[in-house]
Amino acid sequence: MLDAAIVVAVLGLLIWLAYRGISVLVLAPVLALLAAGLSGQPVLATLTQIFMQAAGNFIVLLFPLFLLGAVFGKMMEASGSATSIARATTGWLGRERAILSIVLACAILTYGGVSLFVVAFAVFPVAAALFREAGVSRRLIPATIGLGAFTFTMTALPGTPAIQNLIPMPFFGTTPFAAPGIGLIAGAVMLGVGQAWLSWRERSLRRAGEGYEAPAAALPEGGSTLRREIRERAQGEGFDTLELSPLDRSEAHGMAQSDLPGFGIAALPIVLVVALNLVMLNLVLPALDTAYLAEPPFGPTTLSSVQGMWAIIAALSLSILATWALNRRRLAAPGKTLSEGANASVLPIFNTAALVGFGAVIAGLPAFEVIRNAMLGMAPGNPLISLAISVSVLAGITGSASGGMGIALQTMGETYLASGAAAGISPELLHRVTTIATGGLDALPHNGAVISLLTICGLTHREAYGDIFVVAVLGPILSLVVAIALGTMLGSF
């Protein structure tokens, strides 16, 4: 009982301190060692032999994907491609469909592998101008961006290069296109629920007399003060998040509107990521002689175990080169852009690796065996339910989709793969349910992406989080239930 209380207390501390803004790079090792010490485990051995080993293995396994994804996103941002796609999408649909146009703009960018943080910074000025012109309440902007960037393109759509769709590959021997039919249906549920909610909220706020700016009486106590503080903090980082128009913002980055690439040029690298991934998986890699993979220096392993990783590495690498070739005139300092993208990959992978190390330490404590058995015993006849709950809960606790997934797969991935095989469940279905399960509870208030999005938009949790909760928590959870039901009845498709 005491050991279980220690685990619960440490997890509670992780949530609370992360919400207070303390980096998980500090929290994860400190709290992991605290839990080990209180449980009677040797602290230094826990640090060097468990925490560091698990964190290091995660980095070794997935560093190329984090690196290439961040570089690609930075190239899309620096070339003006992200802004061009956002403007073109909103221009086609017009202000009458302001919410849908922003959702689709975010979806296009994130499905192409652009970081959700880059998307938020690129799309917010466009959304602010469009919502102001259409008279849509600005408090809906965070949920609108969140629906397009944090949900279906991150976890459900087959082929997305989002890291949440790539982490399961080495554990299950799958590809980014695992269980495509279930992914598409789950994605449609997320989009449908989120869009229906935001449309209803738009109408409700209009009937209440709230336009782009909420009436003074509708603002929560202290809201204006906190908004001013957020503006000042954002300006200190170089972003005037509340005042810049789309044109001002692009010019602030050294690019006038006339210098932006056309939509075709801007979107081509995104198309290439998906298309090249498919070509590598189905044509190029199967045609190679990979008998050398059976030799000791390379594992030994098989092509099926690594082809998903190889395909996305090749697709992202070639798409980065294509982005540079298409935008050579716009990328005045490609070396600097490359370095900035590489630097931007470091913090996300180390944050996630630290959480994986934390999970490995917790998994080694006596109390975890009880927790693990309880999770595995939730639905002994259907591992999909246990897998979904485990990943969802861990993502919620850590406030990180990739972190929660990393902990679950690192500690129980082999068990779920074996139990899935025994129950006739394919690795592809396990992959898709795992990715969908990372969405939902990961978007609780302490999530770093949620906090950053609200800061970019200059709004507080009290003003805007309720709508984020519906589109980024409830919608994905409903889609997860649908995915599990379909997978149970029909298998992977």
C-alpha positions as a printed NumPy array, in Angstrom:
array([[  0.   ,   0.   ,   0.   ],
       [  2.822,   2.396,   0.899],
       [  4.652,   1.689,  -2.37 ],
       [  1.502,   2.429,  -4.362],
       [  0.997,   5.673,  -2.418],
       [  4.563,   6.706,  -3.284],
       [  3.924,   6.193,  -7.007],
       [  0.653,   8.137,  -6.885],
       [  2.264,  10.987,  -4.911],
       [  5.209,  11.257,  -7.313],
       [  2.914,  11.262, -10.339],
       [  0.815,  13.983,  -8.696],
       [  3.956,  16.041,  -8.126],
       [  4.933,  15.604, -11.771],
       [  1.561,  16.957, -12.937],
       [  1.5  ,  19.864, -10.495],
       [  5.097,  20.993, -10.974],
       [  4.91 ,  20.654, -14.773],
       [  1.781,  22.802, -14.709],
       [  3.739,  25.357, -12.668],
       [  6.181,  25.605, -15.556],
       [  9.149,  23.531, -14.31 ],
       [ 10.914,  21.668, -17.114],
       [ 10.419,  17.909, -17.271],
       [ 14.145,  17.646, -17.994],
       [ 14.594,  18.514, -14.316],
       [ 11.398,  16.987, -12.95 ],
       [ 11.684,  13.551, -14.547],
       [ 15.055,  12.473, -13.1  ],
       [ 14.533,  14.18 ,  -9.739],
       [ 11.094,  12.681,  -9.151],
       [ 12.166,   9.295, -10.493],
       [ 15.024,   9.191,  -7.979],
       [ 12.71 ,  10.423,  -5.231],
       [ 10.336,   7.555,  -5.934],
       [ 13.212,   5.07 ,  -6.027],
       [ 14.694,   6.339,  -2.768],
       [ 11.373,   6.278,  -0.914],
       [ 10.795,   2.723,  -2.191],
       [ 14.15 ,   1.533,  -0.871],
       [ 15.904,   1.326,  -4.251],
       [ 19.579,   2.396,  -4.684],
       [ 19.4  ,   5.941,  -6.03 ],
       [ 22.64 ,   6.242,  -8.016],
       [ 22.235,   2.824,  -9.611],
       [ 18.672,   3.769, -10.533],
       [ 19.951,   6.924, -12.214],
       [ 22.746,   5.381, -14.259],
       [ 21.424,   1.882, -14.955],
       [ 17.708,   2.472, -15.391],
       [ 16.832,   6.13 , -16.025],
       [ 19.773,   6.998, -18.281],
       [ 19.669,   3.672, -20.109],
       [ 15.961,   4.004, -20.962],
       [ 16.259,   7.677, -21.953],
       [ 19.347,   6.966, -24.054],
       [ 17.765,   4.014, -25.832],
       [ 14.768,   6.152, -26.774],
       [ 17.017,   8.856, -28.254],
       [ 19.057,   6.292, -30.18 ],
       [ 15.896,   4.741, -31.569],
       [ 14.066,   7.886, -32.684],
       [ 16.535,  10.76 , -32.972],
       [ 16.53 ,  10.827, -36.815],
       [ 12.743,  11.262, -36.865],
       [ 12.729,  14.136, -34.372],
       [ 15.654,  15.792, -36.171],
       [ 14.261,  15.532, -39.711],
       [ 10.742,  16.513, -38.639],
       [ 11.992,  19.654, -36.914],
       [ 14.223,  20.644, -39.84 ],
       [ 11.382,  20.126, -42.321],
       [  9.034,  22.239, -40.218],
       [ 11.6  ,  25.015, -39.929],
       [ 12.173,  24.995, -43.692],
       [  8.421,  25.294, -44.284],
       [  8.245,  28.193, -41.847],
       [ 11.324,  30.077, -43.073],
       [ 10.368,  29.734, -46.737],
       [  6.931,  31.229, -46.07 ],
       [  5.255,  28.009, -47.221],
       [  3.322,  27.567, -43.967],
       [  1.921,  31.093, -44.157],
       [  1.108,  30.696, -47.854],
       [ -0.882,  27.499, -47.233],
       [ -2.784,  29.109, -44.363],
       [ -3.706,  32.166, -46.44 ],
       [ -4.695,  30.161, -49.503],
       [ -6.978,  27.873, -47.524],
       [ -8.738,  30.719, -45.749],
       [ -9.005,  32.614, -49.013],
       [-10.8  ,  29.742, -50.761],
       [-13.398,  29.177, -48.06 ],
       [-13.866,  32.817, -47.108],
       [-14.955,  34.447, -43.909],
       [-18.323,  32.656, -43.954],
       [-16.44 ,  29.461, -43.073],
       [-13.751,  31.058, -40.953],
       [-13.526,  28.215, -38.434],
       [-13.417,  25.416, -41.018],
       [-10.824,  27.216, -43.124],
       [ -8.447,  27.592, -40.165],
       [ -8.983,  23.958, -39.134],
       [ -8.137,  22.764, -42.652],
       [ -5.115,  25.07 , -42.926],
       [ -3.716,  23.618, -39.688],
       [ -4.566,  20.088, -40.808],
       [ -2.719,  20.438, -44.124],
       [  0.382,  21.73 , -42.377],
       [  0.487,  19.175, -39.573],
       [ -0.32 ,  16.277, -41.907],
       [  2.729,  17.317, -43.87 ],
       [  4.912,  17.096, -40.775],
       [  5.09 ,  20.749, -39.732],
       [  5.448,  21.082, -35.957],
       [  2.261,  22.101, -34.171],
       [  4.179,  24.961, -32.527],
       [  5.247,  26.262, -35.939],
       [  1.652,  25.883, -37.145],
       [  0.287,  27.83 , -34.174],
       [  2.668,  30.74 , -34.745],
       [  2.115,  30.725, -38.518],
       [ -1.676,  30.407, -38.461],
       [ -2.644,  32.591, -35.493],
       [ -2.18 ,  35.939, -37.31 ],
       [ -4.256,  34.634, -40.217],
       [ -6.934,  33.354, -37.836],
       [ -7.027,  36.611, -35.881],
       [ -7.528,  38.694, -39.028],
       [-10.156,  36.309, -40.434],
       [-12.102,  35.981, -37.174],
       [-12.086,  39.748, -36.683],
       [-13.427,  40.3  , -40.201],
       [-16.093,  37.593, -39.772],
       [-17.073,  38.733, -36.278],
       [-16.268,  35.352, -34.706],
       [-15.257,  35.409, -31.049],
       [-11.51 ,  35.329, -30.576],
       [-11.92 ,  32.942, -27.653],
       [-12.611,  30.198, -30.244],
       [ -9.239,  30.644, -31.982],
       [ -7.246,  28.298, -29.685],
       [ -9.783,  25.469, -30.019],
       [ -9.95 ,  25.982, -33.789],
       [ -6.172,  25.745, -34.149],
       [ -6.129,  22.863, -31.667],
       [ -8.691,  20.879, -33.67 ],
       [ -6.616,  21.156, -36.832],
       [ -3.194,  20.69 , -35.235],
       [ -3.591,  18.547, -32.101],
       [ -6.087,  15.853, -33.079],
       [ -6.782,  13.819, -36.233],
       [ -3.643,  14.703, -38.193],
       [ -1.471,  13.967, -35.157],
       [ -2.795,  10.527, -34.273],
       [ -5.373,   9.097, -36.676],
       [ -4.665,   9.807, -40.342],
       [ -2.523,   7.11 , -41.977],
       [  0.83 ,   8.262, -43.28 ],
       [  1.191,  11.341, -41.104],
       [  4.845,  11.935, -40.165],
       [  3.792,  13.231, -36.727],
       [  6.05 ,  11.679, -34.111],
       [  3.024,  10.136, -32.385],
       [  2.477,   8.03 , -35.513],
       [  6.131,   7.029, -35.763],
       [  7.057,   5.991, -32.215],
       [  5.088,   2.68 , -32.351],
       [  6.88 ,   1.483, -35.506],
       [  9.99 ,  -0.065, -33.917],
       [  7.915,  -1.633, -31.135],
       [  5.325,  -3.261, -33.407],
       [  7.279,  -3.559, -36.677],
       [  4.711,  -1.431, -38.511],
       [  4.65 ,   1.54 , -40.893],
       [  3.021,   5.005, -40.715],
       [  0.133,   3.646, -42.821],
       [ -0.943,   1.038, -40.251],
       [ -4.698,   0.286, -40.188],
       [ -5.573,   3.102, -42.634],
       [ -9.338,   2.5  , -42.708],
       [ -9.72 ,   2.67 , -38.943],
       [ -7.48 ,   5.739, -38.868],
       [ -9.574,   7.563, -41.455],
       [-12.832,   6.788, -39.646],
       [-11.407,   7.848, -36.288],
       [-10.077,  11.036, -37.862],
       [-13.487,  11.798, -39.348],
       [-15.065,  11.39 , -35.892],
       [-12.585,  13.841, -34.36 ],
       [-13.099,  16.383, -37.122],
       [-16.878,  15.986, -37.122],
       [-17.287,  16.321, -33.346],
       [-14.901,  19.259, -33.135],
       [-16.353,  21.151, -36.086],
       [-19.931,  20.607, -34.88 ],
       [-19.041,  21.934, -31.421],
       [-17.214,  25.006, -32.709],
       [-20.036,  25.841, -35.144],
       [-22.571,  25.579, -32.32 ],
       [-20.4  ,  27.733, -30.075],
       [-20.017,  30.358, -32.778],
       [-23.796,  30.638, -33.138],
       [-24.309,  30.705, -29.374],
       [-21.779,  33.486, -28.842],
       [-23.29 ,  35.519, -31.683],
       [-26.751,  35.212, -30.11 ],
       [-25.241,  36.381, -26.826],
       [-23.929,  39.487, -28.583],
       [-20.27 ,  38.496, -28.504],
       [-18.258,  39.364, -31.575],
       [-14.498,  39.152, -32.042],
       [-13.935,  40.906, -28.728],
       [-15.963,  39.684, -25.759],
       [-18.021,  42.303, -23.908],
       [-16.31 ,  43.531, -20.765],
       [-18.858,  41.732, -18.594],
       [-18.013,  38.419, -20.261],
       [-14.33 ,  38.586, -19.363],
       [-13.327,  36.64 , -16.257],
       [-12.037,  38.577, -13.288],
       [ -8.401,  39.414, -13.87 ],
       [ -8.621,  38.375, -17.509],
       [ -7.525,  41.708, -18.934],
       [ -4.551,  41.862, -16.571],
       [ -3.408,  38.35 , -17.433],
       [ -3.916,  39.041, -21.128],
       [ -1.659,  42.075, -20.82 ],
       [  0.948,  39.994, -18.99 ],
       [  0.821,  37.341, -21.707],
       [  1.216,  40.025, -24.374],
       [  4.249,  41.458, -22.607],
       [  5.806,  38.009, -22.203],
       [  5.174,  37.182, -25.863],
       [  6.639,  40.498, -26.98 ],
       [  9.691,  39.71 , -24.904],
       [ 10.103,  36.584, -27.028],
       [  9.755,  38.588, -30.234],
       [  6.101,  37.859, -30.982],
       [  3.407,  40.544, -30.725],
       [  0.728,  37.869, -30.728],
       [ -2.271,  40.16 , -30.43 ],
       [ -1.533,  42.97 , -32.822],
       [  0.339,  41.705, -35.871],
       [ -1.687,  41.148, -39.021],
       [ -0.687,  38.275, -41.323],
       [  1.199,  40.678, -43.621],
       [  2.939,  42.395, -40.696],
       [  3.995,  39.062, -39.281],
       [  5.506,  37.77 , -42.519],
       [  7.313,  41.073, -43.033],
       [  8.588,  40.9  , -39.457],
       [ 10.316,  37.693, -40.498],
       [ 11.849,  39.416, -43.489],
       [  9.327,  38.296, -46.092],
       [  6.736,  40.52 , -47.75 ],
       [  3.454,  39.094, -48.979],
       [  4.6  ,  39.245, -52.601],
       [  7.61 ,  37.056, -51.727],
       [  5.554,  34.162, -50.409],
       [  5.494,  31.012, -52.585],
       [  2.299,  30.126, -54.4  ],
       [  0.098,  27.443, -52.93 ],
       [  1.329,  24.77 , -55.368],
       [  4.985,  25.37 , -54.509],
       [  4.193,  25.618, -50.792],
       [  2.165,  22.407, -50.682],
       [  4.4  ,  20.271, -52.917],
       [  6.847,  19.28 , -50.12 ],
       [  3.908,  18.098, -48.001],
       [  2.624,  15.968, -50.867],
       [  6.137,  14.597, -51.342],
       [  6.416,  13.48 , -47.7  ],
       [  3.374,  11.227, -48.062],
       [  4.014,  10.124, -51.653],
       [  7.694,   9.312, -51.153],
       [  6.867,   7.406, -47.999],
       [  4.488,   5.181, -49.975],
       [  6.958,   4.729, -52.829],
       [  9.755,   3.743, -50.458],
       [  7.532,   1.285, -48.589],
       [  5.956,  -0.416, -51.592],
       [  8.506,  -0.118, -54.413],
       [ 12.027,   0.896, -53.464],
       [ 12.767,  -0.913, -50.195],
       [ 11.213,  -4.29 , -51.16 ],
       [ 13.382,  -4.284, -54.301],
       [ 16.636,  -3.926, -52.353],
       [ 18.867,  -6.807, -51.387],
       [ 18.843,  -6.547, -47.6  ],
       [ 20.259,  -9.977, -46.735],
       [ 23.041,  -8.177, -44.84 ],
       [ 20.512,  -7.315, -42.126],
       [ 20.835, -10.893, -40.866],
       [ 24.507, -10.322, -40.061],
       [ 25.498,  -9.536, -36.435],
       [ 26.664,  -5.934, -37.031],
       [ 23.122,  -4.941, -38.07 ],
       [ 21.066,  -6.602, -35.38 ],
       [ 20.45 ,  -9.16 , -36.656],
       [ 17.101,  -7.932, -37.92 ],
       [ 14.792,  -8.059, -40.912],
       [ 13.592,  -5.545, -43.473],
       [ 10.039,  -5.678, -42.11 ],
       [ 11.338,  -4.478, -38.736],
       [ 13.037,  -1.373, -40.1  ],
       [ 11.307,  -0.486, -43.357],
       [  8.828,   1.895, -41.713],
       [ 11.684,   3.84 , -40.145],
       [ 13.774,   3.804, -43.321],
       [ 10.869,   4.96 , -45.476],
       [  9.987,   8.011, -43.386],
       [ 13.663,   8.973, -42.986],
       [ 14.111,   8.904, -46.764],
       [ 10.801,  10.719, -47.392],
       [ 11.575,  13.55 , -44.96 ],
       [ 15.174,  13.893, -46.187],
       [ 14.141,  14.175, -49.836],
       [ 11.29 ,  16.559, -48.963],
       [ 13.715,  18.828, -47.096],
       [ 15.918,  18.95 , -50.204],
       [ 12.851,  19.67 , -52.347],
       [ 11.767,  22.495, -50.044],
       [ 15.214,  24.06 , -50.323],
       [ 15.323,  23.64 , -54.118],
       [ 11.855,  25.185, -54.566],
       [ 12.609,  28.136, -52.284],
       [ 16.29 ,  28.888, -52.809],
       [ 15.585,  32.575, -53.381],
       [ 13.447,  32.835, -50.265],
       [ 15.839,  30.928, -48.021],
       [ 18.558,  33.546, -47.835],
       [ 20.477,  31.645, -45.14 ],
       [ 19.708,  27.925, -45.591],
       [ 22.533,  26.938, -43.271],
       [ 21.049,  29.023, -40.481],
       [ 17.591,  27.567, -41.118],
       [ 19.028,  24.061, -41.018],
       [ 20.789,  24.788, -37.733],
       [ 17.684,  26.329, -36.194],
       [ 15.632,  23.288, -37.166],
       [ 18.241,  20.922, -35.752],
       [ 18.374,  22.893, -32.513],
       [ 14.577,  22.853, -32.314],
       [ 14.596,  19.043, -32.328],
       [ 16.733,  18.736, -29.211],
       [ 14.318,  19.884, -26.518],
       [ 11.334,  17.781, -27.696],
       [ 13.301,  14.542, -27.92 ],
       [ 15.082,  15.108, -24.616],
       [ 11.804,  16.004, -22.89 ],
       [ 10.196,  12.829, -24.207],
       [ 13.265,  10.715, -23.411],
       [ 13.303,  12.086, -19.858],
       [  9.681,  11.018, -19.434],
       [ 10.521,   7.58 , -20.833],
       [ 13.354,   7.313, -18.312],
       [ 10.951,   8.348, -15.562],
       [  8.524,   5.661, -16.681],
       [ 11.274,   3.026, -16.716],
       [ 12.15 ,   3.841, -13.105],
       [  8.5  ,   3.716, -12.034],
       [  8.131,   0.417, -13.907],
       [ 10.969,  -1.038, -11.834],
       [  9.329,  -0.259,  -8.48 ],
       [  7.492,  -3.005,  -6.57 ],
       [  4.177,  -1.133,  -6.776],
       [  4.234,  -0.999, -10.57 ],
       [  3.745,  -4.752, -10.859],
       [  0.372,  -4.309,  -9.18 ],
       [ -0.492,  -1.352, -11.447],
       [  0.697,  -3.222, -14.53 ],
       [ -1.336,  -6.308, -13.711],
       [ -4.384,  -4.143, -13.058],
       [ -4.021,  -2.477, -16.468],
       [ -3.46 ,  -5.767, -18.276],
       [ -6.413,  -7.295, -16.457],
       [ -8.926,  -4.585, -17.384],
       [-10.167,  -6.555, -20.375],
       [ -8.288,  -9.891, -20.5  ],
       [-10.09 , -10.936, -23.66 ],
       [ -9.379,  -7.704, -25.546],
       [ -5.872,  -6.212, -25.228],
       [ -6.98 ,  -3.186, -27.267],
       [ -8.97 ,  -1.844, -24.307],
       [ -6.123,  -2.297, -21.843],
       [ -3.627,  -0.772, -24.297],
       [ -5.851,   2.244, -24.937],
       [ -6.433,   2.929, -21.25 ],
       [ -2.75 ,   2.529, -20.361],
       [ -1.553,   4.906, -23.073],
       [ -4.337,   7.443, -22.415],
       [ -3.74 ,   7.562, -18.666],
       [  0.024,   7.874, -19.022],
       [ -0.364,  10.618, -21.654],
       [ -2.664,  12.458, -19.274],
       [ -0.316,  12.076, -16.318],
       [  2.715,  13.304, -18.24 ],
       [  0.819,  15.919, -20.229],
       [  2.54 ,  14.552, -23.309],
       [  1.197,  12.288, -26.051],
       [  4.654,  11.096, -27.068],
       [  5.827,  10.836, -23.464],
       [  2.86 ,   8.747, -22.357],
       [  3.178,   6.52 , -25.406],
       [  6.908,   6.123, -24.847],
       [  6.418,   5.017, -21.251],
       [  3.634,   2.571, -22.136],
       [  5.503,   0.956, -25.035],
       [  8.849,   0.891, -23.245],
       [  7.381,  -0.874, -20.221],
       [  4.583,  -2.989, -21.731],
       [  5.001,  -2.921, -25.528],
       [  6.274,  -6.49 , -25.831],
       [  3.516,  -7.73 , -23.533],
       [  0.806,  -6.08 , -25.634],
       [  2.346,  -7.392, -28.848],
       [  2.322, -10.945, -27.457],
       [ -1.18 , -10.692, -26.004],
       [ -2.414,  -9.166, -29.258],
       [ -0.96 , -12.055, -31.265],
       [ -2.617, -14.525, -28.894],
       [ -5.959, -12.769, -29.382],
       [ -5.592, -12.562, -33.172],
       [ -5.015,  -8.792, -33.16 ],
       [ -2.584,  -7.546, -35.8  ],
       [  0.367,  -5.274, -34.952],
       [ -1.113,  -2.69 , -37.366],
       [ -4.285,  -2.45 , -35.286],
       [ -2.24 ,  -2.167, -32.075],
       [ -0.271,   0.643, -33.716],
       [ -3.339,   2.641, -34.723],
       [ -5.135,   2.229, -31.389],
       [ -1.938,   3.292, -29.597],
       [ -1.589,   6.469, -31.639],
       [ -5.253,   7.428, -31.287],
       [ -5.076,   6.765, -27.538],
       [ -2.286,   9.313, -27.13 ],
       [ -4.764,  12.051, -28.064],
       [ -7.383,  13.045, -25.531],
       [ -6.077,  13.103, -21.987],
       [ -2.743,  14.487, -23.204],
       [ -4.546,  17.823, -23.819],
       [ -5.474,  18.393, -20.167],
       [ -4.727,  21.908, -18.824],
       [ -1.11 ,  21.155, -17.849],
       [ -0.134,  20.126, -21.392],
       [  2.723,  22.252, -22.699],
       [  1.199,  22.639, -26.171],
       [ -2.089,  23.853, -24.675],
       [ -0.296,  26.403, -22.496],
       [  1.805,  27.59 , -25.456],
       [ -1.247,  27.889, -27.718],
       [ -3.135,  29.992, -25.182],
       [ -0.073,  32.19 , -24.738],
       [  0.287,  32.696, -28.494],
       [ -3.405,  33.626, -28.73 ],
       [ -3.238,  35.904, -25.688],
       [ -6.032,  34.128, -23.806],
       [ -6.37 ,  32.416, -20.434],
       [ -7.492,  28.915, -19.528],
       [-10.73 ,  30.374, -18.148],
       [-11.464,  32.164, -21.4  ],
       [-10.695,  29.419, -23.905],
       [ -9.855,  26.033, -22.379],
       [-13.457,  24.768, -22.228],
       [-13.645,  24.638, -26.022],
       [-10.181,  23.081, -26.26 ],
       [-11.37 ,  20.369, -23.86 ],
       [-14.287,  19.42 , -26.11 ],
       [-12.371,  19.32 , -29.408],
       [ -9.019,  17.962, -28.161],
       [-10.092,  15.706, -25.26 ],
       [-13.698,  14.55 , -25.645],
       [-13.62 ,  14.221, -29.453],
       [-10.466,  12.069, -29.531],
       [-11.751,   9.88 , -26.67 ],
       [-14.974,   9.254, -28.609],
       [-12.956,   8.397, -31.726],
       [-10.857,   5.976, -29.662],
       [-14.02 ,   4.152, -28.565],
       [-15.097,   3.923, -32.218],
       [-11.665,   2.639, -33.289],
       [-11.622,  -0.061, -30.607],
       [-15.18 ,  -1.156, -31.478],
       [-14.381,  -1.373, -35.198],
       [-11.073,  -3.133, -34.592],
       [-12.705,  -5.656, -32.284],
       [-15.471,  -6.463, -34.742],
       [-13.66 ,  -6.198, -38.065],
       [ -9.96 ,  -6.396, -37.299],
       [ -7.403,  -4.191, -39.025],
       [ -8.373,  -2.564, -42.319]])
